[in-house]
PDB file of C-alpha atoms in Angstrom:
ATOM      1  CA  MET G  26     -57.892   8.788 -37.866  1.00 57.00           C
ATOM      2  CA  LEU G  27     -55.344  10.856 -35.933  1.00 52.00           C
ATOM      3  CA  SER G  28     -54.806  10.405 -32.199  1.00 58.00           C
ATOM      4  CA  GLU G  29     -53.766  13.151 -29.782  1.00 68.00           C
ATOM      5  CA  ASP G  30     -50.109  12.389 -30.469  1.00 73.00           C
ATOM      6  CA  ARG G  31     -50.887  12.900 -34.188  1.00 72.00           C
ATOM      7  CA  ALA G  32     -50.261   9.214 -34.969  1.00 75.00           C
ATOM      8  CA  GLU G  33     -52.481   7.828 -37.699  1.00 79.00           C
ATOM      9  CA  HIS G  34     -54.664   4.780 -36.932  1.00 76.00           C
ATOM     10  CA  ASP G  35     -56.748   2.599 -39.235  1.00 82.00           C
ATOM     11  CA  LEU G  36     -60.400   2.570 -38.232  1.00 82.00           C
ATOM     12  CA  PRO G  37     -62.842  -0.047 -39.548  1.00 86.00           C
ATOM     13  CA  PRO G  38     -66.044   1.279 -41.170  1.00 86.00           C
ATOM     14  CA  ALA G  39     -68.208   0.283 -38.182  1.00 82.00           C
ATOM     15  CA  GLY G  40     -65.861   2.134 -35.839  1.00 84.00           C
ATOM     16  CA  PHE G  41     -65.926   5.201 -38.056  1.00 85.00           C
ATOM     17  CA  ALA G  42     -69.738   5.122 -38.149  1.00 88.00           C
ATOM     18  CA  ALA G  43     -69.854   4.897 -34.353  1.00 87.00           C
ATOM     19  CA  MET G  44     -67.443   7.805 -33.941  1.00 88.00           C
ATOM     20  CA  LYS G  45     -69.442   9.860 -36.451  1.00 91.00           C
ATOM     21  CA  PHE G  46     -72.640   9.146 -34.509  1.00 90.00           C
ATOM     22  CA  VAL G  47     -70.975  10.262 -31.262  1.00 92.00           C
ATOM     23  CA  GLU G  48     -69.596  13.398 -32.894  1.00 93.00           C
ATOM     24  CA  ASP G  49     -72.999  14.334 -34.342  1.00 93.00           C
ATOM     25  CA  ALA G  50     -74.714  13.797 -30.988  1.00 92.00           C
ATOM     26  CA  MET G  51     -72.152  15.936 -29.165  1.00 94.00           C
ATOM     27  CA  ARG G  52     -72.458  18.718 -31.746  1.00 95.00           C
ATOM     28  CA  GLN G  53     -76.200  18.739 -31.044  1.00 94.00           C
ATOM     29  CA  GLY G  54     -75.506  19.175 -27.335  1.00 94.00           C
ATOM     30  CA  PHE G  55     -76.271  15.640 -26.211  1.00 91.00           C
ATOM     31  CA  ALA G  56     -74.292  13.954 -23.469  1.00 91.00           C
ATOM     32  CA  VAL G  57     -72.718  10.734 -24.700  1.00 88.00           C
ATOM     33  CA  GLN G  58     -71.839   7.630 -22.721  1.00 85.00           C
ATOM     34  CA  ILE G  59     -69.816   4.882 -24.326  1.00 83.00           C
ATOM     35  CA  THR G  60     -69.864   1.508 -22.631  1.00 77.00           C
ATOM     36  CA  ALA G  61     -68.017  -1.591 -23.704  1.00 72.00           C
ATOM     37  CA  LEU G  62     -70.364  -4.547 -23.517  1.00 70.00           C
ATOM     38  CA  ARG G  63     -69.618  -8.227 -23.420  1.00 82.00           C
ATOM     39  CA  HIS G  64     -70.952 -10.544 -26.118  1.00 90.00           C
ATOM     40  CA  GLU G  65     -73.160 -12.163 -23.488  1.00 93.00           C
ATOM     41  CA  LEU G  66     -75.063 -10.194 -20.882  1.00 92.00           C
ATOM     42  CA  PRO G  67     -77.295 -11.107 -17.962  1.00 95.00           C
ATOM     43  CA  ILE G  68     -80.847 -10.918 -19.263  1.00 95.00           C
ATOM     44  CA  ASP G  69     -81.771  -8.022 -16.936  1.00 95.00           C
ATOM     45  CA  GLU G  70     -78.785  -5.973 -18.103  1.00 92.00           C
ATOM     46  CA  ALA G  71     -79.495  -6.729 -21.766  1.00 93.00           C
ATOM     47  CA  ALA G  72     -83.095  -5.599 -21.322  1.00 95.00           C
ATOM     48  CA  GLY G  73     -81.931  -2.294 -19.864  1.00 92.00           C
ATOM     49  CA  VAL G  74     -79.521  -1.670 -22.719  1.00 88.00           C
ATOM     50  CA  VAL G  75     -82.323  -1.794 -25.302  1.00 91.00           C
ATOM     51  CA  GLY G  76     -84.848   0.004 -23.092  1.00 92.00           C
ATOM     52  CA  MET G  77     -87.038  -3.030 -22.503  1.00 94.00           C
ATOM     53  CA  GLY G  78     -88.361  -4.281 -19.199  1.00 94.00           C
ATOM     54  CA  ALA G  79     -86.552  -7.328 -17.848  1.00 93.00           C
ATOM     55  CA  ASP G  80     -89.843  -9.206 -17.430  1.00 95.00           C
ATOM     56  CA  GLU G  81     -90.757  -8.462 -21.042  1.00 96.00           C
ATOM     57  CA  LEU G  82     -87.425  -9.805 -22.321  1.00 96.00           C
ATOM     58  CA  ARG G  83     -87.824 -12.879 -20.115  1.00 95.00           C
ATOM     59  CA  ARG G  84     -91.249 -13.507 -21.709  1.00 96.00           C
ATOM     60  CA  TYR G  85     -89.706 -13.350 -25.183  1.00 95.00           C
ATOM     61  CA  ALA G  86     -86.971 -15.736 -24.056  1.00 95.00           C
ATOM     62  CA  ALA G  87     -89.595 -18.125 -22.663  1.00 94.00           C
ATOM     63  CA  GLN G  88     -91.306 -18.042 -26.083  1.00 95.00           C
ATOM     64  CA  ASP G  89     -87.941 -18.974 -27.698  1.00 94.00           C
ATOM     65  CA  ALA G  90     -87.708 -15.601 -29.448  1.00 95.00           C
ATOM     66  CA  ILE G  91     -84.058 -15.520 -28.328  1.00 95.00           C
ATOM     67  CA  PRO G  92     -81.765 -18.262 -27.047  1.00 95.00           C
ATOM     68  CA  VAL G  93     -80.876 -18.200 -23.351  1.00 94.00           C
ATOM     69  CA  ARG G  94     -78.013 -19.836 -21.499  1.00 94.00           C
ATOM     70  CA  ALA G  95     -78.852 -20.461 -17.854  1.00 92.00           C
ATOM     71  CA  SER G  96     -76.209 -20.585 -15.159  1.00 91.00           C
ATOM     72  CA  GLU G  97     -76.642 -21.182 -11.447  1.00 91.00           C
ATOM     73  CA  TYR G  98     -77.507 -17.564 -10.653  1.00 91.00           C
ATOM     74  CA  THR G  99     -78.526 -15.828 -13.870  1.00 92.00           C
ATOM     75  CA  ASP G 100     -79.791 -16.235 -17.396  1.00 93.00           C
ATOM     76  CA  TRP G 101     -77.443 -15.057 -20.141  1.00 95.00           C
ATOM     77  CA  VAL G 102     -78.312 -13.810 -23.633  1.00 96.00           C
ATOM     78  CA  ARG G 103     -76.134 -12.849 -26.573  1.00 94.00           C
ATOM     79  CA  PHE G 104     -76.300  -9.117 -27.099  1.00 90.00           C
ATOM     80  CA  THR G 105     -76.597  -9.515 -30.880  1.00 92.00           C
ATOM     81  CA  ASP G 106     -79.703 -11.688 -30.361  1.00 95.00           C
ATOM     82  CA  VAL G 107     -81.284  -9.021 -28.158  1.00 94.00           C
ATOM     83  CA  LEU G 108     -80.513  -6.291 -30.706  1.00 92.00           C
ATOM     84  CA  ALA G 109     -82.026  -8.408 -33.491  1.00 94.00           C
ATOM     85  CA  LEU G 110     -85.163  -9.038 -31.401  1.00 96.00           C
ATOM     86  CA  ASP G 111     -85.459  -5.341 -30.621  1.00 94.00           C
ATOM     87  CA  GLU G 112     -85.225  -4.504 -34.333  1.00 94.00           C
ATOM     88  CA  ARG G 113     -87.846  -7.147 -35.227  1.00 95.00           C
ATOM     89  CA  LEU G 114     -90.198  -5.679 -32.629  1.00 95.00           C
ATOM     90  CA  ARG G 115     -89.625  -2.159 -33.948  1.00 93.00           C
ATOM     91  CA  VAL G 116     -90.456  -3.302 -37.482  1.00 95.00           C
ATOM     92  CA  GLN G 117     -93.604  -5.098 -36.281  1.00 94.00           C
ATOM     93  CA  ARG G 118     -94.765  -1.998 -34.381  1.00 93.00           C
ATOM     94  CA  ARG G 119     -94.047   0.220 -37.376  1.00 94.00           C
ATOM     95  CA  GLU G 120     -95.975  -2.103 -39.708  1.00 94.00           C
ATOM     96  CA  ALA G 121     -98.925  -2.290 -37.295  1.00 92.00           C
ATOM     97  CA  LEU G 122     -99.036   1.489 -37.019  1.00 90.00           C
ATOM     98  CA  ASP G 123     -98.823   1.892 -40.792  1.00 88.00           C
ATOM     99  CA  ALA G 124    -101.691  -0.601 -41.203  1.00 88.00           C
ATOM    100  CA  MET G 125    -103.804   1.277 -38.650  1.00 85.00           C
ATOM    101  CA  LEU G 126    -103.144   4.568 -40.373  1.00 84.00           C
ATOM    102  CA  ALA G 127    -103.961   3.070 -43.777  1.00 83.00           C
ATOM    103  CA  GLU G 128    -107.363   1.996 -42.441  1.00 78.00           C
ATOM    104  CA  SER G 129    -108.046   5.382 -40.902  1.00 66.00           C
ATOM    105  CA  ASP G 130    -111.503   6.895 -41.185  1.00 64.00           C
ATOM    106  CA  TYR G 131    -109.836  10.305 -41.344  1.00 61.00           C
ATOM    107  CA  ASP G 132    -109.050   9.760 -45.012  1.00 59.00           C
ATOM    108  CA  GLU G 133    -112.736  10.255 -45.788  1.00 62.00           C
ATOM    109  CA  LEU G 134    -113.165  13.629 -44.070  1.00 57.00           C
ATOM    110  CA  PRO G 135    -114.483  16.448 -46.306  1.00 59.00           C
TER     111      PRO G 135
END
């Protein structure tokens, strides 16, 4: 990858994929915000990053769906754990929807 000063830089595959995603979004006219996140986030902040309500994420944490580290003022979660939970939930929702559609009475319409 070339920088503004035309110097060449090595970019790991994950970095290249991220830059490609940003480029594609911008070409489609989307605004893009890039935020560096810590490995651990307060549970409320982590919930917001994945578009989940803080209370919902706290319920999953209480059910041991993700590990939580409590400090005096906040509960902390590893961002990778929250992303993995979010993906598991997406898969479960997709499977439930597929099952509902497979059982649909609409398949028998004339």
